[in-house]
Coordinates of C-alpha atoms in Angstrom, one line a residue:
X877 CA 35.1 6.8 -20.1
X878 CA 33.4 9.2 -17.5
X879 CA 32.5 13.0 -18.5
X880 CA 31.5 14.2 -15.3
X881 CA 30.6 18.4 -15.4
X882 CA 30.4 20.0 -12.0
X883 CA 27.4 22.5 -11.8
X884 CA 26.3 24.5 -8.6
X885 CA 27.0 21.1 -6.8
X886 CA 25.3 18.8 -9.0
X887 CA 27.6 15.8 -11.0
X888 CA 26.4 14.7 -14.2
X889 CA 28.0 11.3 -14.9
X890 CA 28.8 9.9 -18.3
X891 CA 26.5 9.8 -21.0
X892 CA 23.8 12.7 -18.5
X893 CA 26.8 14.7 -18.9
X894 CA 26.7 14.5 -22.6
X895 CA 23.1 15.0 -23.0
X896 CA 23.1 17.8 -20.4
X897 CA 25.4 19.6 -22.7
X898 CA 23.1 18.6 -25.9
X899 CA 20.2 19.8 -23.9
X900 CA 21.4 23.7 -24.3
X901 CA 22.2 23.8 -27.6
X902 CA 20.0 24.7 -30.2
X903 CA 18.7 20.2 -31.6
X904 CA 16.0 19.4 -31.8
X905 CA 14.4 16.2 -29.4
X906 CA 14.4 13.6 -32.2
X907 CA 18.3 15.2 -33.0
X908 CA 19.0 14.0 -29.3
X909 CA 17.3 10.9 -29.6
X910 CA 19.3 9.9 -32.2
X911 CA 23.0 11.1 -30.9
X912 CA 22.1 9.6 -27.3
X913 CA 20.0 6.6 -27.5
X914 CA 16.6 6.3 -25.5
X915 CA 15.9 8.9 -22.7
X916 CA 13.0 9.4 -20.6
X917 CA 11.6 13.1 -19.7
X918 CA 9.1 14.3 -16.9
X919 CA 8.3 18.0 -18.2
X920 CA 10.8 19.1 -15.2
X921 CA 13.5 17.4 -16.5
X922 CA 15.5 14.5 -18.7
X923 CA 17.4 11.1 -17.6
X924 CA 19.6 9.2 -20.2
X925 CA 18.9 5.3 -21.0
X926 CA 21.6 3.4 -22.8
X927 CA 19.7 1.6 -26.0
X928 CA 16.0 2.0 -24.5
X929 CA 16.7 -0.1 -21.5
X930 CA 19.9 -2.0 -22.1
X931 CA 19.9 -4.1 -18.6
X932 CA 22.5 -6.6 -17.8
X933 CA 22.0 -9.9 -18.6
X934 CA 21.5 -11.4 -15.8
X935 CA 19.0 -11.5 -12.6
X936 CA 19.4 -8.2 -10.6
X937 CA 17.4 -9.6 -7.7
X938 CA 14.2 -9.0 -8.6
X939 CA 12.0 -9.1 -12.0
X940 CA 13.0 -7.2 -15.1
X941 CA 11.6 -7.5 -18.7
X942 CA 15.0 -9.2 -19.3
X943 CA 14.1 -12.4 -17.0
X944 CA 10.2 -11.6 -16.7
X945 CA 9.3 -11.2 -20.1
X946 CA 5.9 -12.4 -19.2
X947 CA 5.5 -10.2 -16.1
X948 CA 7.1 -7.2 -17.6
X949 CA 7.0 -4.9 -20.5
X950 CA 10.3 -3.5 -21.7
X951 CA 9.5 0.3 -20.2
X952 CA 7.9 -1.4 -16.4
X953 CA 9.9 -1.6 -13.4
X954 CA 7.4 -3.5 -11.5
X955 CA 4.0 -4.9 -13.4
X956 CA 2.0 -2.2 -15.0
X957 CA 4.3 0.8 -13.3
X958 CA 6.2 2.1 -15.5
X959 CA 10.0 3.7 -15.2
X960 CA 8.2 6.7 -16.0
X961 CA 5.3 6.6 -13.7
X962 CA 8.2 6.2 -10.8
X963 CA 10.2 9.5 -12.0
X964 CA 6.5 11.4 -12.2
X965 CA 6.1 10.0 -8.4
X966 CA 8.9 11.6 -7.1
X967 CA 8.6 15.0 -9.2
X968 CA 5.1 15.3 -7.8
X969 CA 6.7 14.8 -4.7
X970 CA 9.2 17.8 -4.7
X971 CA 6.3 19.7 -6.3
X972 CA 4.4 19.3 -3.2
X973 CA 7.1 19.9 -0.5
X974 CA 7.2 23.2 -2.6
X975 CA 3.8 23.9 -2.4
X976 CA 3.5 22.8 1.2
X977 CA 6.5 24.1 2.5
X978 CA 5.0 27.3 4.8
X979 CA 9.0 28.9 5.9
X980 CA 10.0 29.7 2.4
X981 CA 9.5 29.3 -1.2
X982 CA 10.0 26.4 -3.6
X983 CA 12.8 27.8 -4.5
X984 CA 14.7 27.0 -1.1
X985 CA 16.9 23.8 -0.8
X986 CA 15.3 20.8 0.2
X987 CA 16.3 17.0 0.7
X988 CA 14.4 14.0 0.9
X989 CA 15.7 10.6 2.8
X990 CA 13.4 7.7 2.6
X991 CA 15.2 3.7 3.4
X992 CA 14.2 0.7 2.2
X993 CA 12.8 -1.5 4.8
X994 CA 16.2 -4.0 6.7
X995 CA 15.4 -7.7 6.6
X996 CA 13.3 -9.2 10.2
X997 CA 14.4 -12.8 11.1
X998 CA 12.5 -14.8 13.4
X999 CA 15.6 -16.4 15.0
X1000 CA 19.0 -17.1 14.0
X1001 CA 20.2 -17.0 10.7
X1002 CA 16.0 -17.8 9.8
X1003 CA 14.1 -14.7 7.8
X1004 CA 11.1 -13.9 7.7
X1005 CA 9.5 -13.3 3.8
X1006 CA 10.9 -9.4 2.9
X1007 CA 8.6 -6.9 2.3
X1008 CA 9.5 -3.5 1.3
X1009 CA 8.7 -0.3 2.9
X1010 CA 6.3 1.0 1.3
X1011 CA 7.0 4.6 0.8
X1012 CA 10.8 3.4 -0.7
X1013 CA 9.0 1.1 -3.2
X1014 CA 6.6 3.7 -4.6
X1015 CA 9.2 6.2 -5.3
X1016 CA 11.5 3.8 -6.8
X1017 CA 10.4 0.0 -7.3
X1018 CA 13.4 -1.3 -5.6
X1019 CA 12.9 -4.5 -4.0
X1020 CA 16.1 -4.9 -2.1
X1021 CA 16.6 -4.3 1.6
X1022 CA 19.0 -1.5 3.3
X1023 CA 19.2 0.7 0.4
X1024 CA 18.0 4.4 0.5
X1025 CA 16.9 7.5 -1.9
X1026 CA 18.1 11.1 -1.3
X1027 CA 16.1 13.4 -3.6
X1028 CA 17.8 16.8 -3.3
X1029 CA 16.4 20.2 -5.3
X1030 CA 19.2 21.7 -7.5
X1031 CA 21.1 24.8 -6.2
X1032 CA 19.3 27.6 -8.4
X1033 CA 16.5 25.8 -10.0
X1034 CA 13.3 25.6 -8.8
X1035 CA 11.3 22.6 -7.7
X1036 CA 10.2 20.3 -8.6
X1037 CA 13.4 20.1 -10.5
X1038 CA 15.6 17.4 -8.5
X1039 CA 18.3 15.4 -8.5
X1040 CA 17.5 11.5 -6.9
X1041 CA 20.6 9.6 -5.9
X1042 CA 19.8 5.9 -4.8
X1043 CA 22.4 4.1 -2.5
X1044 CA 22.3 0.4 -2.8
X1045 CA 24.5 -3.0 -1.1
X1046 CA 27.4 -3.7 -3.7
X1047 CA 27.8 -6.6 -5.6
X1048 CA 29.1 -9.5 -2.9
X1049 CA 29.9 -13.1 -4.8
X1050 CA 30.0 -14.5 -1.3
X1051 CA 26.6 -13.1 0.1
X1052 CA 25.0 -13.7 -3.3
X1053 CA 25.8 -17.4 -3.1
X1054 CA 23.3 -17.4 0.3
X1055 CA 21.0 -14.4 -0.1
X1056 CA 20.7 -14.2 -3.9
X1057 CA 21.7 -11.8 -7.3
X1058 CA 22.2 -8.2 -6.2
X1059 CA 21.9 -5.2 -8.7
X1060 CA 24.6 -3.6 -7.4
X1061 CA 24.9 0.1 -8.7
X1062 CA 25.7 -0.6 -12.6
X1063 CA 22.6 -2.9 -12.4
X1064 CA 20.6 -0.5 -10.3
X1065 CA 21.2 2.5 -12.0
X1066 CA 20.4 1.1 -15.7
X1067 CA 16.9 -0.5 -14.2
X1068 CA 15.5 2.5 -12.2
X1069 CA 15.9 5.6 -14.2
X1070 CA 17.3 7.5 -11.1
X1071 CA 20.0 10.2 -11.6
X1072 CA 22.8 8.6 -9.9
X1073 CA 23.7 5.2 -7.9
X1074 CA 26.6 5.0 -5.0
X1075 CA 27.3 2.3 -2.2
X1076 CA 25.0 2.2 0.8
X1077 CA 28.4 3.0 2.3
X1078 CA 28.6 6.4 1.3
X1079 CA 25.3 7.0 2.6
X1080 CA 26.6 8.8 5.5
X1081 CA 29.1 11.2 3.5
X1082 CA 26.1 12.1 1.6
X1083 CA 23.7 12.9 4.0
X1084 CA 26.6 15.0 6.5
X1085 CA 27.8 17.2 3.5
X1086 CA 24.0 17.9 2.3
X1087 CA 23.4 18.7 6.0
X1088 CA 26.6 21.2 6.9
X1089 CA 27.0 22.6 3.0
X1090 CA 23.5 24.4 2.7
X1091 CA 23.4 27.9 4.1
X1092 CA 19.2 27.4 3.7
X1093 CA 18.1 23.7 3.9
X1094 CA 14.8 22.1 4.5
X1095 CA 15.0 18.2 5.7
X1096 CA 12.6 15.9 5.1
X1097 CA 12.6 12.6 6.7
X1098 CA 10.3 9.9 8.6
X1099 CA 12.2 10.4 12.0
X1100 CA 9.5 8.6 14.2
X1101 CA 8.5 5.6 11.9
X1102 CA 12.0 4.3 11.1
X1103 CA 11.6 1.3 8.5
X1104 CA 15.7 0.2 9.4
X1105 CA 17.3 0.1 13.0
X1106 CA 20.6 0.3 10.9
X1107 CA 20.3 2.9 8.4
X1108 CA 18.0 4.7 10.6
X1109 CA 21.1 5.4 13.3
X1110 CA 23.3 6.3 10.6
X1111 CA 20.6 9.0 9.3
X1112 CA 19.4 10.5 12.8
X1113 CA 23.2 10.8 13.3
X1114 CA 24.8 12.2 10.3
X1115 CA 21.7 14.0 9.1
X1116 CA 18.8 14.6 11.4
X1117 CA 20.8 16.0 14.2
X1118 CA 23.2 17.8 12.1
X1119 CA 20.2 19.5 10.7
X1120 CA 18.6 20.6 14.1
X1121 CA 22.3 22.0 15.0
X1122 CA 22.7 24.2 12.3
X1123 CA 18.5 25.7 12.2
X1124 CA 17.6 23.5 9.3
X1125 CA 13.8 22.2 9.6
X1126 CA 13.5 18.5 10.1
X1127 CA 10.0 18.2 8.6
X1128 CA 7.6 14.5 8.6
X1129 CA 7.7 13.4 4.9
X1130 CA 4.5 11.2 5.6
X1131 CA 2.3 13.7 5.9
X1132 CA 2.9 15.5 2.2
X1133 CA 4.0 11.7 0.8
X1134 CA 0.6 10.0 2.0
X1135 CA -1.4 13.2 0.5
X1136 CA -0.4 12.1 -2.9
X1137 CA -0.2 8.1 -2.3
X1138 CA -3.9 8.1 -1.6
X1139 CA -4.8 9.4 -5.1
X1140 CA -4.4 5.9 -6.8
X1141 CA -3.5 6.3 -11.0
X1142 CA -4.7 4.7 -13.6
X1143 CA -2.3 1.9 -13.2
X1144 CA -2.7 1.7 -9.4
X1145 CA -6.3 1.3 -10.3
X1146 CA -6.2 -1.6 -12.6
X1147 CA -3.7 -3.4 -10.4
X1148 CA -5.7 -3.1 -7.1
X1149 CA -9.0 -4.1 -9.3
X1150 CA -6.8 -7.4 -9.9
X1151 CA -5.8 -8.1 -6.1
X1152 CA -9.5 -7.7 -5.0
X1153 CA -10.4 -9.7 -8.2
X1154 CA -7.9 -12.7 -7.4
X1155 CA -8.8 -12.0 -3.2
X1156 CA -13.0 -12.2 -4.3
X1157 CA -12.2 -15.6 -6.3
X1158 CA -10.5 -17.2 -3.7
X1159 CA -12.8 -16.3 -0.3
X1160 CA -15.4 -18.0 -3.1
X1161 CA -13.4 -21.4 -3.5
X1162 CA -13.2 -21.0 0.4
X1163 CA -17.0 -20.8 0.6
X1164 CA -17.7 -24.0 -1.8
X1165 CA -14.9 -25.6 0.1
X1166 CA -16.7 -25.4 3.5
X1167 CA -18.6 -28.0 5.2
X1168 CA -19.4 -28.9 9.0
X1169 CA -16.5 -29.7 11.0
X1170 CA -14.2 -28.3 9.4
X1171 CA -11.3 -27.0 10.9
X1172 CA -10.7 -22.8 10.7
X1173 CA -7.1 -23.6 9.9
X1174 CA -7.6 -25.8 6.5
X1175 CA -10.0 -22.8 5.6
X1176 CA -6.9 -20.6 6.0
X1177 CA -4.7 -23.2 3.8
X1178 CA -7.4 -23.0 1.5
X1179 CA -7.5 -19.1 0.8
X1180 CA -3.9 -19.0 1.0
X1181 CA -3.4 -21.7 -1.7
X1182 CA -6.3 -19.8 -3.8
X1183 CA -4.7 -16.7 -3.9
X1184 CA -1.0 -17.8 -4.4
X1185 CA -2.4 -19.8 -7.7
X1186 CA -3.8 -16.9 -9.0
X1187 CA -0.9 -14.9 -8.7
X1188 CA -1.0 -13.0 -5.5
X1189 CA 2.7 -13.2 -4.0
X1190 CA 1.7 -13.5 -0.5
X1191 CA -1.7 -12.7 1.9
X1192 CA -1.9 -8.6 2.8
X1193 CA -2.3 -9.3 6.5
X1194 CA -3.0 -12.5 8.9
X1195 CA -6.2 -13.8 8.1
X1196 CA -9.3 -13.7 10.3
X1197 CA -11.4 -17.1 9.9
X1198 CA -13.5 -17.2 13.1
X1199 CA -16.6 -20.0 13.4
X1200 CA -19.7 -19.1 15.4
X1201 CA -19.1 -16.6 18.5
X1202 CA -15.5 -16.2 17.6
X1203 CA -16.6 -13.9 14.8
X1204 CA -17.2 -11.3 18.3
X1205 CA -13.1 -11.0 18.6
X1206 CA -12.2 -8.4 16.1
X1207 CA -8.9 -9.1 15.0
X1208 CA -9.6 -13.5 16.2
X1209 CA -6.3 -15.1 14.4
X1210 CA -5.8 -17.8 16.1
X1211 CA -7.9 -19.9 13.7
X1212 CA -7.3 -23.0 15.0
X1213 CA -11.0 -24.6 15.8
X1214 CA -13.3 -26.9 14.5
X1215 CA -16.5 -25.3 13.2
X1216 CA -19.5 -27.1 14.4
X1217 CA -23.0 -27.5 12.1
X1218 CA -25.5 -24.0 11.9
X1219 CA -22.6 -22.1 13.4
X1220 CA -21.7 -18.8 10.6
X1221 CA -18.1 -18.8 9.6
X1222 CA -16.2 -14.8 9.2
X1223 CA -13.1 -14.7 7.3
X1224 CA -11.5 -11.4 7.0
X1225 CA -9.0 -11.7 4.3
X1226 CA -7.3 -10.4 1.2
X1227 CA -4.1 -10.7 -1.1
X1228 CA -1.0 -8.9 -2.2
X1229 CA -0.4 -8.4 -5.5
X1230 CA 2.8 -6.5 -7.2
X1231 CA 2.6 -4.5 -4.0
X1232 CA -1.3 -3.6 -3.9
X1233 CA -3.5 -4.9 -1.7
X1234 CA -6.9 -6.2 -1.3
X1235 CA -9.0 -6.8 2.3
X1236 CA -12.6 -8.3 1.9
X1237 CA -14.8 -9.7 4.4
X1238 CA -17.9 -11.7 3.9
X1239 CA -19.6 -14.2 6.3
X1240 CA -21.5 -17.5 6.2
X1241 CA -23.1 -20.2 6.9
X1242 CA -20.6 -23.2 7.4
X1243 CA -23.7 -26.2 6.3
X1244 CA -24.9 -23.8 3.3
X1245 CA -28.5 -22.8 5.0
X1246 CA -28.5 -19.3 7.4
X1247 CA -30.8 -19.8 10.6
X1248 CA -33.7 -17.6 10.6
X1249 CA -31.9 -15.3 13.3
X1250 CA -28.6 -16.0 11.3
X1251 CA -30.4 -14.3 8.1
X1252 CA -32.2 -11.5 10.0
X1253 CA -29.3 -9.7 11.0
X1254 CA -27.1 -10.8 8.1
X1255 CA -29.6 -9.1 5.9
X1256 CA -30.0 -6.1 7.4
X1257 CA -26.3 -5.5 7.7
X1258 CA -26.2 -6.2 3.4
X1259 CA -28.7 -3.4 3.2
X1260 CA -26.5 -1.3 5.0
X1261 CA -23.9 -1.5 3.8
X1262 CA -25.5 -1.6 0.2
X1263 CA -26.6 2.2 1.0
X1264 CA -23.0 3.4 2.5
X1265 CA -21.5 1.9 -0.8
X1266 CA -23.8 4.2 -2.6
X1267 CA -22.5 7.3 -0.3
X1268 CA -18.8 6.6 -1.4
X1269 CA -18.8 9.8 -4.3
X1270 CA -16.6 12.0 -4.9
X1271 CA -16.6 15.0 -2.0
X1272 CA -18.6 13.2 0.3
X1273 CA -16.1 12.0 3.6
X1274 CA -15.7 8.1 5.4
X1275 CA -17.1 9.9 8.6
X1276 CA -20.1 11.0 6.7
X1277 CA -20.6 7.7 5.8
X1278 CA -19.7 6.3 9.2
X1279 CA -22.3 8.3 11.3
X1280 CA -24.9 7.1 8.6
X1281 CA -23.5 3.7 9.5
X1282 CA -24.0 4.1 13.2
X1283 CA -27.3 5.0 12.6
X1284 CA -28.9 2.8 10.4
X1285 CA -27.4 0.0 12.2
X1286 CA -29.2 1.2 15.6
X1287 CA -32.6 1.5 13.8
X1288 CA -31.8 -2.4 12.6
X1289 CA -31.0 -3.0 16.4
X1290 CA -34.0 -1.4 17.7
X1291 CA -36.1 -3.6 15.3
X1292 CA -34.6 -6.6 16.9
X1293 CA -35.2 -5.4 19.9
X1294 CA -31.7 -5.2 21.1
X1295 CA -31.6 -1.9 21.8
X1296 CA -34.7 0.1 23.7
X1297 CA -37.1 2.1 21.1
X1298 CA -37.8 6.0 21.2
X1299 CA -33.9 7.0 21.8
X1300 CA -32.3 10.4 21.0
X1301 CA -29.9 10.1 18.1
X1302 CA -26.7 10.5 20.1
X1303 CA -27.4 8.0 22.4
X1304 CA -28.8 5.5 20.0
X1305 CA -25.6 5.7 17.8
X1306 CA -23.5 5.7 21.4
X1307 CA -25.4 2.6 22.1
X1308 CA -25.3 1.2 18.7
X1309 CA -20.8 1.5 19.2
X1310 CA -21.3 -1.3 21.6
X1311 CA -22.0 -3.7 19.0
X1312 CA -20.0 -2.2 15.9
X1313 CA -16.7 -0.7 17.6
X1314 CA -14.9 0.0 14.6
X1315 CA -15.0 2.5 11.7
X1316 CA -17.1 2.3 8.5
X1317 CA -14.0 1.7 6.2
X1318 CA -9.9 2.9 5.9
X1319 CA -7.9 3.7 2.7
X1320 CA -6.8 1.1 1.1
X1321 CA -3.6 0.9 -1.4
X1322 CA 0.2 -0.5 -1.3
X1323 CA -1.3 -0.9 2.3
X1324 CA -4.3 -2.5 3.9
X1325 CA -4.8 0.4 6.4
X1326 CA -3.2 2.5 3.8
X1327 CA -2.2 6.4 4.1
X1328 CA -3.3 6.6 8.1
X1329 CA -2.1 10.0 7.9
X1330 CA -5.0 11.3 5.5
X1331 CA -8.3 12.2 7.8
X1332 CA -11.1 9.9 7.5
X1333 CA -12.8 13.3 7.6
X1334 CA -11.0 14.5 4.3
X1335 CA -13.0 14.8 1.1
X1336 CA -13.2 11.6 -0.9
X1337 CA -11.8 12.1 -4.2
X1338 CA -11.5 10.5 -7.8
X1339 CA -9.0 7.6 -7.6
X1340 CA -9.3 7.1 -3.8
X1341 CA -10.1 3.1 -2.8
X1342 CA -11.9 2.5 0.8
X1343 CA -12.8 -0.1 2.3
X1344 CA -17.1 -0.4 3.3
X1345 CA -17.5 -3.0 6.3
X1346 CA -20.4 -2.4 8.8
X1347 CA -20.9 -5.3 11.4
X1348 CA -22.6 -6.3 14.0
X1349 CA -21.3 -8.3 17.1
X1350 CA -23.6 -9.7 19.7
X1351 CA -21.9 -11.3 22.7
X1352 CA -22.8 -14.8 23.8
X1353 CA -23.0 -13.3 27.1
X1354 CA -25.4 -9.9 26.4
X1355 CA -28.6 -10.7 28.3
X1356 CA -30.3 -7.5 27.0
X1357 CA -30.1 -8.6 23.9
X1358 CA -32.9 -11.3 22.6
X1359 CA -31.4 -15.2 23.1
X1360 CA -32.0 -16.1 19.4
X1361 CA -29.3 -13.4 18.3
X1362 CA -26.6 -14.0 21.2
X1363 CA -23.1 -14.8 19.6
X1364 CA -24.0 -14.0 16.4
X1365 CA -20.8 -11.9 14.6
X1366 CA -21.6 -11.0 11.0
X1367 CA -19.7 -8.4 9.1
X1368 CA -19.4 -7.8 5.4
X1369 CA -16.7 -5.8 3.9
X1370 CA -16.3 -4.6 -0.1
X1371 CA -13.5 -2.7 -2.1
X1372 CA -14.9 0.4 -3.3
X1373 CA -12.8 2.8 -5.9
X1374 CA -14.0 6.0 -6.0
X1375 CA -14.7 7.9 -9.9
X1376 CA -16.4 10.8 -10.6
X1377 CA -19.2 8.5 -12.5
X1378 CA -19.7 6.9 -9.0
X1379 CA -18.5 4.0 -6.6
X1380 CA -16.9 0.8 -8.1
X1381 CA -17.1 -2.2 -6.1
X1382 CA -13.8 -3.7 -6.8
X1383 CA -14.6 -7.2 -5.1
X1384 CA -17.9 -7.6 -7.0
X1385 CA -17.3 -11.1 -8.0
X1386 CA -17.8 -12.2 -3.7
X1387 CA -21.0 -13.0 -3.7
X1388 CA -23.2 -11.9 -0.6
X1389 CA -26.5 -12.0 -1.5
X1390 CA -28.4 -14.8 0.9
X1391 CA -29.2 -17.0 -1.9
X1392 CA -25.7 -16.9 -3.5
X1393 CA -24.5 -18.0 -0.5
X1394 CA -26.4 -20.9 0.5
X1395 CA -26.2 -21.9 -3.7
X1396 CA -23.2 -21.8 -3.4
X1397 CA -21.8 -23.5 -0.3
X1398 CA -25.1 -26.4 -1.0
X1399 CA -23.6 -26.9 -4.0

């Protein structure tokens, strides 16, 4: 039976409706507990859960603590996020389009669109391995492709009260037999804690009467970074441009939604300590594995293999595994040669795990003993990088760090004698680019370049994680530079998760100490 109560536009469905109406009468919270069965409350609002969770029995697509009872605790949508954590996401998310929003105030009507990432084949009828987009996944832990989430503010109330409707592919016994269980909306609906689930189907008749029935609306939608070709149409179309006809602001959601992403919580932080833990263990079995002649690509089989046992789902990004002057090509994936005896080997790599990821970077020596040139530069990039860790606290910025960086690398260069002595500071750190051309670190989080939207130049904050990778890359063919360090590419890159008690390296258990190394690898 369906009680549905029809209030300033917003349906309450079933057993919401019933505990809608408890809500505003004089119970007491155990009173409704009891009448209603388990519900779970931000302090902006309640949803109703049948029974605590009460999930079909049966596979909706992707883990629950029905099928995954070793993954999974009964109150987690994916592991160690909880269905609460994802309802706090997205009411700290209409609490900052509130705050942020400079052409009203939070009491105006806003609406939020975000898809799920559409499934990329690499021919015919041949997928690649899904991945979700990522701003869809942290507001709702939904795994399946070519579904979408409208979170719209309620007529009246002010944010960041909000209604979230998700819109997901129906059950399909025919497209389940190839592709695999669906939730379907029952399924869906029961798992995620959202207000309301519909077809993908009605999508469109959402989005069209949100966008012609508010006298005042604010849209906010990713129009330049679509994550669907499909849905993505259907949005610009029936939403997007109906917006822009009628005055309504079509504002970038990235920019307020990456703003809180980068602050990572305490369960963010214990799952991205685990994917550097399980990407640090690995890169070591790749190190003891190592020997001369061996081929970059059985390196990469190696790591992969390592991080999949340990329970990574996939890598975070195409490996880098370059031997000897190879190590000079930033982003070198081809790895596909043989590495010959004294030459260093660079790998570049991290894992994914339940959506976080890691990206370390630590380089060796292939026949377990560093060359006397090898180990003069190596070791003056460790200590570098040893003292921007250090800078990583909370309110200093990456570019603080960066120009450090820059310039304690071009003192190391000058001792070398690759760059001239007695140099201004600008031009020795505009020489010193040459041989490091990239930044001092990124954000790091449910991406490997995560948040790109948040400055480098923004204060660093408790709960932030950046990456810390100075380098040096001297070409084969420099002839100002000394002959013993030609072709030499070393970089070394840690983890770091910023607290207010200091920097954490996350991907302590990589060794890089010199003598780690070559114990290790001799070994």
């Amino acid at each position: 039976m369906q009680v549905k109560i029809k209030m300033a536009n917003l349906i309450f469905p079933g057993r919401a409706a019933k505990l809608f109406i408890a809500l505003n009468q004089p119970r007491t919270i155990n009173t409704l507990m009891n009448s209603y069965g388990r519900f779970f409350c931000t302090k902006y609002g309640c949803l109703s859960q049948q029974d605590g969770i009460s999930l079909p029995k049966r596979y909706l697509g992707q883990p629950t603590p029905f099928t995954h009872k070793h993954l999974l605790k009964d109150d987690e949508i994916t592991p160690q996020v909880t269905r609460q954590e994802y309802m706090d996401r997205r009411t700290a998310l209409m609490s900052a389009i509130g705050r942020s929003f400079s052409g009203g105030s939070s009491g105006s009507n806003h609406a939020v669109v975000v898809l799920a990432a559409d499934k990329k084949y690499m021919t015919d009828d041949i997928p690649y391995p899904f991945r979700q987009n990522t701003s869809f996944l942290y507001l709702t832990g939904f795994q399946e492709p070519d579904s979408a989430l409208v979170l719209e503010s309620i007529p009246g109330r002010p944010l960041p009260e909000h209604k979230a409707t998700l819109f997901v592919q129906q059950r399909d016994p025919e497209r389940e037999l190839w592709d695999g269980p669906r939730a379907g909306t029952e399924g869906a609906l029961q798992f995620l804690g959202v207000h309301e689930c519909k077809p993908i189907g009605d999508l469109s008749e959402k989005l069209h009467s949100l966008a012609n029935s508010k006298s005042e609306l604010v849209a906010w939608y990713d129009v330049f970074k679509p994550s669907n070709a499909t849905l993505h149409k259907e949005v610009k179309d029936t939403f997007v441009q109906q917006c822009r006809n009628r005055g309504h602001p079509v504002n970038i959601l990235e920019n307020v939604l990456q703003s809180q992403r980068v602050i990572k919580s305490p369960s963010e932080q214990d799952l991205m300590r685990t994917s550097a833990s399980v990407a640090a263990n690995a890169i070591k079995d790749v190190m003891a594995f190592s020997h001369p002649g061996v081929n970059e690509s059985i390196l990469y089989a190696k790591l992969d293999y390592s991080c999949r046992v340990r329970g990574a789902e996939f890598l975070a990004y195409p490996p880098v595994i370059a031997g000897g002057s190879r190590a000079n090509t930033l982003h070198y994936i081809s790895n596909n040669q043989m590495i010959l005896d004294t030459e260093l080997v660079l790998m570049d790599a991290g894992c994914e795990c339940h959506g976080y990821a890691s990206d370390i970077t630590r380089t060796w020596p292939v026949n377990g003993r560093f060359t006397e040139p090898q180990a003069e530069v190596y070791q003056a990039i460790l200590d570098v990088q040893k003292d921007c860790i250090e800078m990583c606290t909370v309110g200093g910025t990456l570019d603080q760090v960066y120009h450090f960086m820059l310039a304690e690398l071009g003192k190391c260069l000058q001792e070398m004698r690759v760059l001239p002595p007695e140099l201004a500071e600008w031009e020795l750190i505009k020489m010193t680019k040459q041989y490091c051309p990239h930044h001092v670190g990124h954000y790091l989080g449910m991406d490997t370049h995560d948040t790109g939207r948040v400055s480098r130049s923004s204060q660093l904050q408790h709960g932030m994680v950046v990456t810390i990778e100075p380098g040096l890359y001297i070409p084969e063919s420099d002839t100002s530079a000394p002959a013993k360090y030609r072709g030499i590419g070393i970089r070394i890159e840690d983890d770091i998760l910023v607290t207010t008690d200091g920097p954490e390296i996350l991907s302590v258990e990589c060794p890089k100490e010199i003598e780690e190394l070559e114990t290790l690898i001799r070994k």
